[in-house]
Coordinates of C-alpha atoms and ligand atoms in Angstrom, one line a residue:
X1107 CA -51.3 27.0 -124.5
X1108 CA -51.8 30.3 -126.3
X1109 CA -49.1 31.3 -128.7
X1110 CA -48.6 34.8 -127.3
X1111 CA -47.2 35.7 -123.9
X1112 CA -49.8 36.9 -121.4
X1113 CA -50.2 40.4 -120.1
X1114 CA -49.8 40.3 -116.3
X1115 CA -52.0 42.5 -114.2
X1116 CA -51.8 42.3 -110.5
X1117 CA -54.4 44.3 -108.5
X1118 CA -53.1 44.3 -104.9
X1119 CA -55.1 45.8 -102.1
X1120 CA -54.0 46.5 -98.6
X1121 CA -55.6 44.6 -95.7
X1122 CA -58.6 43.3 -97.7
X1123 CA -59.7 40.1 -95.8
X1124 CA -60.9 37.2 -97.9
X1125 CA -64.0 37.0 -95.8
X1126 CA -65.0 40.4 -97.2
X1127 CA -65.0 39.1 -100.8
X1128 CA -68.2 37.7 -102.3
X1129 CA -66.4 34.8 -104.0
X1130 CA -65.2 33.6 -100.6
X1131 CA -68.7 33.6 -99.2
X1132 CA -68.7 37.0 -97.4
X1133 CA -71.7 37.5 -95.1
X1134 CA -70.8 41.2 -94.6
X1135 CA -70.7 42.6 -98.1
X1136 CA -70.9 41.9 -101.8
X1137 CA -68.1 42.4 -104.4
X1138 CA -69.7 41.8 -107.8
X1139 CA -66.8 43.1 -109.8
X1140 CA -64.0 41.2 -108.0
X1141 CA -66.2 38.1 -108.3
X1142 CA -66.0 38.4 -112.1
X1143 CA -62.4 37.3 -111.8
X1144 CA -63.5 34.2 -109.8
X1145 CA -66.1 33.4 -112.4
X1146 CA -63.6 33.7 -115.2
X1147 CA -60.8 31.7 -113.4
X1148 CA -59.7 30.4 -110.1
X1149 CA -60.5 31.0 -106.4
X1150 CA -57.5 30.0 -104.3
X1151 CA -59.0 28.8 -101.1
X1152 CA -55.7 28.5 -99.2
X1153 CA -53.6 31.5 -100.2
X1154 CA -51.4 32.5 -97.3
X1155 CA -49.1 35.3 -96.3
X1156 CA -45.8 34.2 -94.8
X1157 CA -45.4 37.4 -92.7
X1158 CA -48.7 39.1 -92.1
X1159 CA -47.9 42.7 -92.5
X1160 CA -47.8 45.2 -95.4
X1161 CA -44.1 45.9 -96.2
X1162 CA -42.7 42.4 -95.8
X1163 CA -45.6 40.8 -97.8
X1164 CA -45.0 43.2 -100.7
X1165 CA -41.3 42.4 -100.7
X1166 CA -42.1 38.6 -100.7
X1167 CA -44.5 39.0 -103.6
X1168 CA -42.1 41.0 -105.7
X1169 CA -38.9 39.0 -105.0
X1170 CA -40.4 35.5 -104.5
X1171 CA -38.4 35.1 -101.3
X1172 CA -39.2 34.9 -97.5
X1173 CA -38.6 37.8 -95.2
X1174 CA -35.4 36.4 -93.8
X1175 CA -33.9 36.1 -97.3
X1176 CA -35.0 39.5 -98.8
X1177 CA -34.3 41.2 -95.5
X1178 CA -37.6 43.0 -95.3
X1179 CA -38.7 41.5 -92.0
X1180 CA -40.7 44.5 -90.5
X1181 CA -42.6 47.6 -91.5
X1182 CA -39.5 49.6 -90.9
X1183 CA -37.1 47.7 -93.1
X1184 CA -37.0 49.1 -96.6
X1185 CA -36.3 46.9 -99.6
X1186 CA -32.9 46.8 -101.3
X1187 CA -34.2 47.6 -104.8
X1188 CA -31.3 45.8 -106.5
X1189 CA -32.9 42.5 -105.6
X1190 CA -34.3 40.7 -108.6
X1191 CA -38.1 40.8 -108.8
X1192 CA -40.5 39.1 -111.2
X1193 CA -41.1 42.6 -112.7
X1194 CA -37.4 43.2 -113.4
X1195 CA -37.1 39.8 -114.9
X1196 CA -40.2 40.3 -117.1
X1197 CA -38.8 43.7 -118.2
X1198 CA -35.5 42.0 -119.2
X1199 CA -37.6 39.6 -121.2
X1200 CA -39.2 42.4 -123.2
X1201 CA -42.3 43.2 -121.1
X1202 CA -43.3 46.8 -120.6
X1203 CA -43.7 47.3 -116.9
X1204 CA -45.4 49.8 -114.6
X1205 CA -46.6 50.2 -111.0
X1206 CA -49.2 52.7 -109.8
X1207 CA -50.3 53.2 -106.2
X1208 CA -48.9 51.9 -102.9
X1209 CA -45.3 50.9 -102.8
X1210 CA -44.5 51.1 -99.1
X1211 CA -41.1 49.5 -99.4
X1212 CA -39.1 52.6 -98.6
X1213 CA -38.3 55.8 -100.4
X1214 CA -35.1 57.2 -101.8
X1215 CA -32.3 55.9 -104.0
X1216 CA -31.9 52.2 -103.2
X1217 CA -35.5 51.8 -102.2
X1218 CA -37.7 53.4 -104.8
X1219 CA -39.3 51.1 -107.4
X1220 CA -36.8 49.7 -109.8
X1221 CA -37.4 47.5 -112.9
X1222 CA -40.4 49.6 -114.0
X1223 CA -40.6 51.6 -117.2
X1224 CA -43.0 53.8 -115.3
X1225 CA -43.8 54.2 -111.7
X1226 CA -45.9 56.6 -109.6
X1227 CA -46.4 55.6 -106.0
X1228 CA -48.1 57.0 -102.9
X1229 CA -45.7 59.1 -100.9
X1230 CA -47.5 60.7 -97.9
X1231 CA -47.8 59.3 -94.4
X1232 CA -44.6 57.3 -94.4
X1233 CA -45.4 55.4 -97.6
X1234 CA -49.0 54.6 -96.5
X1235 CA -50.4 57.4 -98.7
X1236 CA -53.5 59.4 -98.3
X1237 CA -57.1 58.6 -99.3
X1238 CA -58.0 62.1 -100.5
X1239 CA -56.0 64.2 -103.0
X1240 CA -53.0 61.8 -102.4
X1241 CA -49.4 62.8 -102.8
X1242 CA -47.5 60.7 -105.4
X1243 CA -43.8 60.2 -106.1
X1244 CA -42.4 59.4 -109.5
X1245 CA -39.0 59.8 -111.2
X1246 CA -40.2 63.4 -111.9
X1247 CA -40.6 64.1 -108.2
X1248 CA -43.6 64.7 -106.0
X1249 CA -47.0 65.7 -107.2
X1250 CA -50.4 65.8 -105.6
X1251 CA -53.3 64.4 -107.6
X1252 CA -56.9 65.4 -106.9
X1253 CA -59.5 62.8 -106.2
X1254 CA -60.1 59.7 -104.2
X1255 CA -57.0 57.4 -104.1
X1256 CA -58.6 54.3 -105.4
X1257 CA -60.1 56.1 -108.4
X1258 CA -56.9 58.1 -109.0
X1259 CA -54.7 54.9 -109.0
X1260 CA -57.0 53.2 -111.4
X1261 CA -57.1 56.3 -113.7
X1262 CA -53.3 56.2 -113.8
X1263 CA -53.4 52.5 -114.7
X1264 CA -56.0 53.0 -117.4
X1265 CA -54.1 55.9 -119.0
X1266 CA -50.9 53.8 -119.0
X1267 CA -52.7 50.9 -120.6
X1268 CA -54.1 53.1 -123.4
X1269 CA -50.6 54.4 -124.1
X1270 CA -49.3 50.8 -124.4
X1271 CA -52.1 49.9 -126.6
X1272 CA -51.5 52.8 -129.0
X1273 CA -47.8 52.2 -129.2
X1274 CA -48.0 48.4 -129.8
X1275 CA -51.2 46.5 -129.1
X1276 CA -49.3 43.1 -129.3
X1277 CA -46.3 43.6 -127.0
X1278 CA -47.0 42.1 -123.6
X1279 CA -47.0 44.2 -120.4
X1280 CA -46.9 43.8 -116.7
X1281 CA -48.9 46.2 -114.6
X1282 CA -49.2 46.4 -110.9
X1283 CA -52.2 48.3 -109.5
X1284 CA -51.6 48.6 -105.8
X1285 CA -54.4 50.2 -103.8
X1286 CA -54.0 51.9 -100.5
X1287 CA -57.6 50.8 -99.6
X1288 CA -59.0 49.4 -97.4
X1289 CA -56.1 50.2 -95.0
X1290 CA -56.6 52.0 -91.7
X1291 CA -58.0 54.7 -91.1
X1292 CA -60.7 53.5 -93.5
X1293 CA -61.8 56.8 -95.2
X1294 CA -64.6 56.0 -97.7
X1295 CA -65.2 58.3 -100.7
X1296 CA -68.4 60.3 -100.7
X1297 CA -70.0 57.9 -103.2
X1298 CA -69.9 55.0 -100.8
X1299 CA -70.2 56.7 -97.5
X1300 CA -73.3 55.4 -95.6
X1301 CA -73.9 52.4 -97.8
X1302 CA -73.5 50.0 -94.9
X1303 CA -75.8 51.6 -92.3
X1304 CA -77.7 48.3 -91.6
X1305 CA -76.4 46.2 -88.7
X1306 CA -73.4 44.2 -90.0
X1307 CA -73.3 40.5 -88.9
X1308 CA -70.9 40.1 -85.9
X1309 CA -68.4 37.2 -86.1
X1310 CA -69.0 34.2 -83.8
X1311 CA -65.6 34.8 -82.2
X1312 CA -66.1 38.4 -81.4
X1313 CA -66.1 37.9 -77.6
X1314 CA -63.1 35.5 -77.6
X1315 CA -61.6 35.8 -74.1
X1316 CA -58.2 34.3 -75.2
X1317 CA -58.7 31.8 -72.3
X1318 CA -56.3 29.2 -73.5
X1319 CA -54.0 31.4 -75.5
X1320 CA -50.6 32.7 -74.4
X1321 CA -49.4 36.2 -73.5
X1322 CA -49.4 37.6 -77.0
X1323 CA -53.2 37.5 -77.6
X1324 CA -53.8 39.2 -74.2
X1325 CA -51.2 41.8 -74.8
X1326 CA -52.0 42.8 -78.4
X1327 CA -53.4 46.3 -78.7
X1328 CA -55.7 45.4 -81.6
X1329 CA -59.0 45.0 -79.8
X1330 CA -62.0 46.7 -81.3
X1331 CA -63.4 47.4 -77.8
X1332 CA -60.3 49.0 -76.5
X1333 CA -57.9 50.2 -79.2
X1334 CA -59.8 51.8 -82.1
X1335 CA -59.1 55.5 -82.0
X1336 CA -61.3 58.5 -82.6
X1337 CA -59.5 58.9 -85.9
X1338 CA -60.6 55.4 -86.8
X1339 CA -64.2 55.8 -85.6
X1340 CA -64.6 59.5 -86.7
X1341 CA -67.1 60.1 -83.9
X1342 CA -67.4 59.4 -80.2
X1343 CA -69.6 56.5 -79.1
X1344 CA -73.0 57.4 -77.7
X1345 CA -73.0 58.1 -73.9
X1346 CA -74.2 55.5 -71.4
X1347 CA -73.3 52.3 -73.3
X1348 CA -72.0 49.3 -71.4
X1349 CA -68.5 47.9 -72.4
X1350 CA -70.2 45.2 -74.5
X1351 CA -72.5 47.6 -76.2
X1352 CA -69.7 50.0 -76.9
X1353 CA -67.7 47.2 -78.5
X1354 CA -70.6 46.4 -80.8
X1355 CA -71.1 50.1 -81.7
X1356 CA -67.4 50.4 -82.5
X1357 CA -67.5 47.2 -84.6
X1358 CA -70.4 48.6 -86.6
X1359 CA -68.7 51.9 -87.2
X1360 CA -65.4 50.3 -88.1
X1361 CA -67.0 47.9 -90.6
X1362 CA -69.2 50.5 -92.2
X1363 CA -66.1 52.4 -93.3
X1364 CA -63.9 49.4 -94.0
X1365 CA -66.6 47.9 -96.3
X1366 CA -67.3 51.2 -98.0
X1367 CA -63.5 51.4 -98.9
X1368 CA -63.8 47.9 -100.3
X1369 CA -66.8 49.0 -102.4
X1370 CA -64.7 51.6 -104.1
X1371 CA -62.0 49.0 -104.8
X1372 CA -64.7 46.7 -106.2
X1373 CA -66.0 49.5 -108.6
X1374 CA -62.5 50.2 -109.8
X1375 CA -61.7 46.5 -110.4
X1376 CA -64.8 46.6 -112.6
X1377 CA -63.4 49.6 -114.5
X1378 CA -60.1 47.7 -115.2
X1379 CA -61.9 44.5 -116.3
X1380 CA -64.2 46.5 -118.6
X1381 CA -61.2 48.3 -120.0
X1382 CA -59.5 45.1 -120.8
X1383 CA -62.6 43.5 -122.2
X1384 CA -63.4 46.5 -124.4
X1385 CA -60.0 46.3 -126.0
X1386 CA -60.0 42.5 -126.4
X1387 CA -57.3 42.1 -123.8
X1388 CA -59.0 40.2 -121.1
X1389 CA -58.5 36.7 -122.6
X1390 CA -54.8 37.2 -122.8
X1391 CA -54.3 38.8 -119.5
X1392 CA -53.2 36.9 -116.4
X1393 CA -55.3 38.9 -113.9
X1394 CA -54.7 38.4 -110.2
X1395 CA -56.6 40.1 -107.4
X1396 CA -55.0 39.7 -104.1
X1397 CA -54.4 41.6 -100.8
X1398 CA -51.0 41.8 -99.0
X1399 CA -52.5 39.8 -96.1
X1400 CA -55.9 39.1 -94.5
X1401 CA -57.4 41.1 -91.7
X1402 CA -59.4 40.6 -88.5
X1403 CA -62.9 41.9 -89.1
X1404 CA -64.0 41.6 -85.5
X1405 CA -62.7 38.0 -85.4
X1406 CA -61.5 37.3 -81.9
X1407 CA -62.5 40.8 -81.0
X1408 CA -59.7 42.3 -83.2
X1409 CA -59.0 44.6 -86.1
X1410 CA -55.6 44.5 -87.8
X1411 CA -53.5 41.4 -88.7
X1412 CA -49.9 40.2 -87.7
X1413 CA -51.0 37.0 -85.9
X1414 CA -50.8 33.6 -87.5
X1415 CA -54.5 33.0 -87.0
X1416 CA -56.5 32.3 -90.2
X1417 CA -58.3 35.6 -90.7
X1418 CA -55.0 37.4 -90.7
X1419 CA -52.9 35.2 -92.9
X1420 CA -55.4 34.2 -95.5
X1421 CA -55.1 36.4 -98.6
X1422 CA -57.9 36.7 -101.1
X1423 CA -56.4 35.4 -104.3
X1424 CA -58.4 35.2 -107.5
X1425 CA -56.7 34.4 -110.8
X1426 CA -58.1 34.5 -114.3
X1427 CA -56.4 34.0 -117.7
X1428 CA -59.2 32.8 -120.1
X1429 CA -56.8 31.9 -122.9
X1430 CA -55.0 29.3 -120.8
X1431 CA -56.9 28.6 -117.6
X1432 CA -60.3 27.0 -116.9
X1433 CA -63.1 29.2 -115.5
X1434 CA -65.1 28.9 -112.3
X1435 CA -62.7 26.7 -110.4
X1436 CA -61.6 26.6 -106.8
X1437 CA -58.3 25.3 -105.6
X1438 CA -57.4 23.6 -102.3
X1439 CA -53.7 23.9 -103.0
X1440 CA -51.7 25.7 -100.3
X1441 CA -50.0 28.7 -101.9
X1442 CA -48.2 31.6 -100.3
X1443 CA -47.3 35.1 -101.3
X1444 CA -43.7 33.8 -102.0
X1445 CA -45.1 31.6 -104.8
X1446 CA -46.5 34.5 -106.9
X1447 CA -43.2 35.6 -108.6
X1448 CA -42.4 32.1 -110.0
X1449 CA -46.0 31.7 -111.0
X1450 CA -46.1 34.9 -113.1
X1451 CA -42.7 34.1 -114.6
X1452 CA -43.8 30.6 -115.6
X1453 CA -46.9 32.0 -117.2
X1454 CA -44.7 34.4 -119.2
X1455 CA -42.2 31.6 -120.1
X1456 CA -39.4 33.4 -118.4
X1457 CA -36.8 31.5 -116.4
X1458 CA -37.0 32.6 -112.7
X1459 CA -33.9 33.9 -110.9
X1460 CA -32.4 30.9 -109.1
X1461 CA -32.6 32.8 -105.8
X1462 CA -36.4 32.9 -105.9
X1463 CA -38.1 30.6 -103.4
X1464 CA -41.6 29.2 -103.5
X1465 CA -43.1 27.2 -106.3
X1466 CA -45.1 28.2 -109.4
X1467 CA -48.7 27.0 -109.2
X1468 CA -49.4 28.0 -112.8
X1469 CA -49.3 24.4 -114.2
X1470 CA -51.5 23.3 -111.3
X1471 CA -54.2 25.8 -112.4
X1472 CA -53.8 25.1 -116.2
X1473 CA -54.0 21.4 -115.9
X1474 CA -56.3 21.3 -112.9
X1475 CA -53.9 19.2 -110.9
X1476 CA -55.1 17.9 -107.5
X1477 CA -53.4 19.6 -104.5
X1478 CA -50.3 17.8 -103.2
X1479 CA -50.6 15.5 -100.2
X1480 CA -49.6 16.5 -96.7
X1481 CA -49.3 20.3 -97.4
X1482 CA -47.7 22.7 -94.9
X1483 CA -46.3 26.2 -95.0
X1484 CA -43.9 28.2 -92.8
X1485 CA -44.8 31.5 -91.2
X1486 CA -42.8 34.1 -89.3
X1487 CA -43.9 37.5 -87.9
X1488 CA -40.7 39.4 -86.9
X1489 CA -41.8 42.5 -85.1
X1490 CA -41.6 41.9 -81.4
X1491 CA -43.9 44.6 -80.1
X1492 CA -44.0 47.6 -82.5
X1493 CA -45.0 49.9 -79.6
X1494 CA -48.4 50.4 -81.2
X1495 CA -50.2 47.1 -81.9
X1496 CA -47.9 45.3 -79.4
X1497 CA -48.2 41.9 -81.2
X1498 CA -45.3 39.6 -80.2
X1499 CA -43.0 37.9 -82.7
X1500 CA -43.7 34.3 -83.5
X1501 CA -43.2 31.6 -86.0
X1502 CA -45.0 28.4 -86.9
X1503 CA -46.5 26.1 -89.5
X1504 CA -49.9 25.4 -90.8
X1505 CA -50.6 21.9 -92.0
X1506 CA -53.9 20.7 -93.6
X1507 CA -55.2 19.8 -90.1
X1508 CA -53.1 21.7 -87.5
X1509 CA -51.5 24.9 -86.7
X1510 CA -48.5 25.2 -84.4
X1511 CA -47.2 28.6 -83.3
X1512 CA -44.1 29.4 -81.2
X1513 CA -44.1 32.8 -79.4
X1514 CA -40.6 33.4 -78.1
X1515 CA -41.6 36.3 -75.8
X1516 CA -38.1 37.6 -75.4
X1517 CA -37.1 40.8 -73.6
X1518 CA -40.5 42.3 -73.1
X1519 CA -41.9 43.7 -69.9
X1520 CA -45.1 42.2 -68.6
X1521 CA -48.0 44.6 -69.1
X1522 CA -47.8 47.4 -66.5
X1523 CA -44.5 46.3 -65.0
X1524 CA -40.8 46.8 -65.8
X1525 CA -40.1 43.1 -65.3
X1526 CA -38.8 41.3 -68.4
X1527 CA -40.2 38.0 -69.3
X1528 CA -38.7 35.1 -71.1
X1529 CA -41.5 32.8 -71.3
X1530 CA -41.7 31.1 -74.7
X1531 CA -45.1 29.6 -75.4
X1532 CA -46.6 27.2 -77.9
X1533 CA -50.1 27.3 -79.3
X1534 CA -51.6 24.3 -81.2
X1535 CA -54.9 24.4 -83.0
X1536 CA -56.8 21.4 -84.4
X1537 CA -58.4 23.1 -87.4
X1538 CA -60.6 20.1 -88.2
X1539 CA -62.3 20.2 -84.8
X1540 CA -61.7 23.8 -84.0
X1541 CA -61.8 25.8 -87.3
X1542 CA -62.3 29.1 -85.3
X1543 CA -59.0 28.5 -83.4
X1544 CA -60.5 29.0 -80.0
X1545 CA -58.9 26.1 -78.1
X1546 CA -55.1 26.0 -77.8
X1547 CA -54.2 22.4 -77.3
X1548 CA -50.5 22.8 -76.7
X1549 CA -50.8 21.8 -73.1
X1550 CA -53.5 19.2 -73.6
X1551 CA -52.0 15.7 -72.9
X1552 CA -54.2 14.2 -75.6
X1553 CA -52.3 16.2 -78.2
X1554 CA -48.8 15.5 -76.8
X1555 CA -47.9 13.2 -79.7
X1556 CA -49.3 15.6 -82.3
X1557 CA -47.4 18.4 -80.7
X1558 CA -44.1 16.5 -80.8
X1559 CA -44.7 15.6 -84.5
X1560 CA -45.6 19.2 -85.4
X1561 CA -42.4 20.5 -83.7
X1562 CA -40.4 18.2 -85.9
X1563 CA -42.3 19.3 -88.9
X1564 CA -41.8 23.0 -88.0
X1565 CA -38.0 22.4 -87.7
X1566 CA -38.1 20.7 -91.1
X1567 CA -40.1 23.5 -92.8
X1568 CA -38.1 26.2 -91.2
X1569 CA -34.8 24.7 -92.4
X1570 CA -36.3 24.0 -95.9
X1571 CA -36.7 27.7 -96.5
X1572 CA -33.4 28.5 -94.9
X1573 CA -34.6 30.1 -91.7
X1574 CA -33.3 29.3 -88.2
X1575 CA -34.8 28.9 -84.8
X1576 CA -34.9 32.0 -82.7
X1577 CA -31.9 32.6 -80.4
X1578 CA -32.5 34.8 -77.4
X1579 CA -31.0 38.3 -77.7
X1580 CA -31.7 39.6 -74.2
X1581 CA -32.0 38.4 -70.7
X1582 CA -32.7 40.1 -67.4
X1583 CA -33.8 43.7 -67.0
X1584 CA -33.7 44.7 -70.7
X1585 CA -29.9 44.4 -70.9
X1586 CA -28.2 42.9 -73.9
X1587 CA -26.9 39.4 -73.0
X1588 CA -24.8 37.0 -74.9
X1589 CA -27.0 35.3 -77.4
X1590 CA -28.0 31.8 -76.2
X1591 CA -30.4 29.2 -77.4
X1592 CA -33.7 28.7 -75.6
X1593 CA -33.8 25.9 -73.1
X1594 CA -34.4 22.4 -74.4
X1595 CA -38.0 22.3 -73.1
X1596 CA -39.1 25.0 -75.5
X1597 CA -37.2 24.1 -78.6
Ligands
CA2653 CA1 -51.4 45.4 -95.5

């Protein structure tokens, strides 16, 4: 081990799918700068988000806890900034700390960033921030900065790094560079606009008809063909297209802008790596590139995230630290966003807060340990129809071979009716035979035994992290009803 504590740099993007990263074998773009981290360190093949949406994932990353523990279950639940985070713990241990870019964990006293020596975060659009001339919030108040958000955020980070280097080149620091990109509405900068005009490969599952899935997939308002807006597309589709042709036209338009936003991220990752390299800091920096979740890039016909399907829950996660970790490796270990806090703290030699969940994977990477046997992780999406994307709440587990999902479908009207449904549904996917998750086997008698074992495993994993099965809150025509447990058949 090196005799100095590492600098910790986390570059976190928003909605960057791992299948749009070169190091993960992207067929739709290249990311030469991000791939430098992979070449210098580890590609985590199975990095998962435990609640696939922006605000909760950020809370889990910072606090090292699941949504039901930190309380940030939905996009609308701000963080209680008194919660210990890996950043506040590093600061207590003598690290200099800063965050620039997207916070999106609430604004105001009690919710603003805490535990940072310096912070300046995107403030407009309800914490989402703006792509062009974005508004920032810092302890000094609001201020608009000219330029393209991804460049501006990187500029702030580089300026801060220079100040730290001038003050004391040897004292360790922890810097979070949190980009807004490539979040909706996917506004590229001028430099990258038009760079993806050639036809972009369409995923094999683009025309998924959700034949064997439950209500949730049919109901979700995340379909490229139907739910991208004019603001998303920036122009109207050509006249006279069939439904299928229009869907493909929208896919191309969506992906052109999405990938151009990623291209700017990639350039700016390169600027950060160059900056560290030029100052001799790259070797001693634990550099992580990750996104708060994955994203559907036309997979199953969707954009967006939320669902427990692979494209949505799989985070890109690249980790380099040349002074301590081997280079050019790929890990099959299951890790989640909850594990990051303990991992950073272990690398820094700082004792984690006892309330932090998850496990550090730092030693696994340093010593190249094989992945544990029989891995599984627990997932829960809490928003039960947000009124916009209309994804339904669910929880489940993913094991090495299978995925089991429980949609509790409580208190929601069937599409186009006022009739409430309570129709819990299971989905079971055999990822070995069906890696694209096209065939729900929950009702297939051949999988009855597997289903029963997975239900037990789900109960075990759920209890292990301290969560509980869903208890119905409503019954009948939208009226509150005494809370009761679901019938035996769906437990
Ligand atoms: Ca996000």
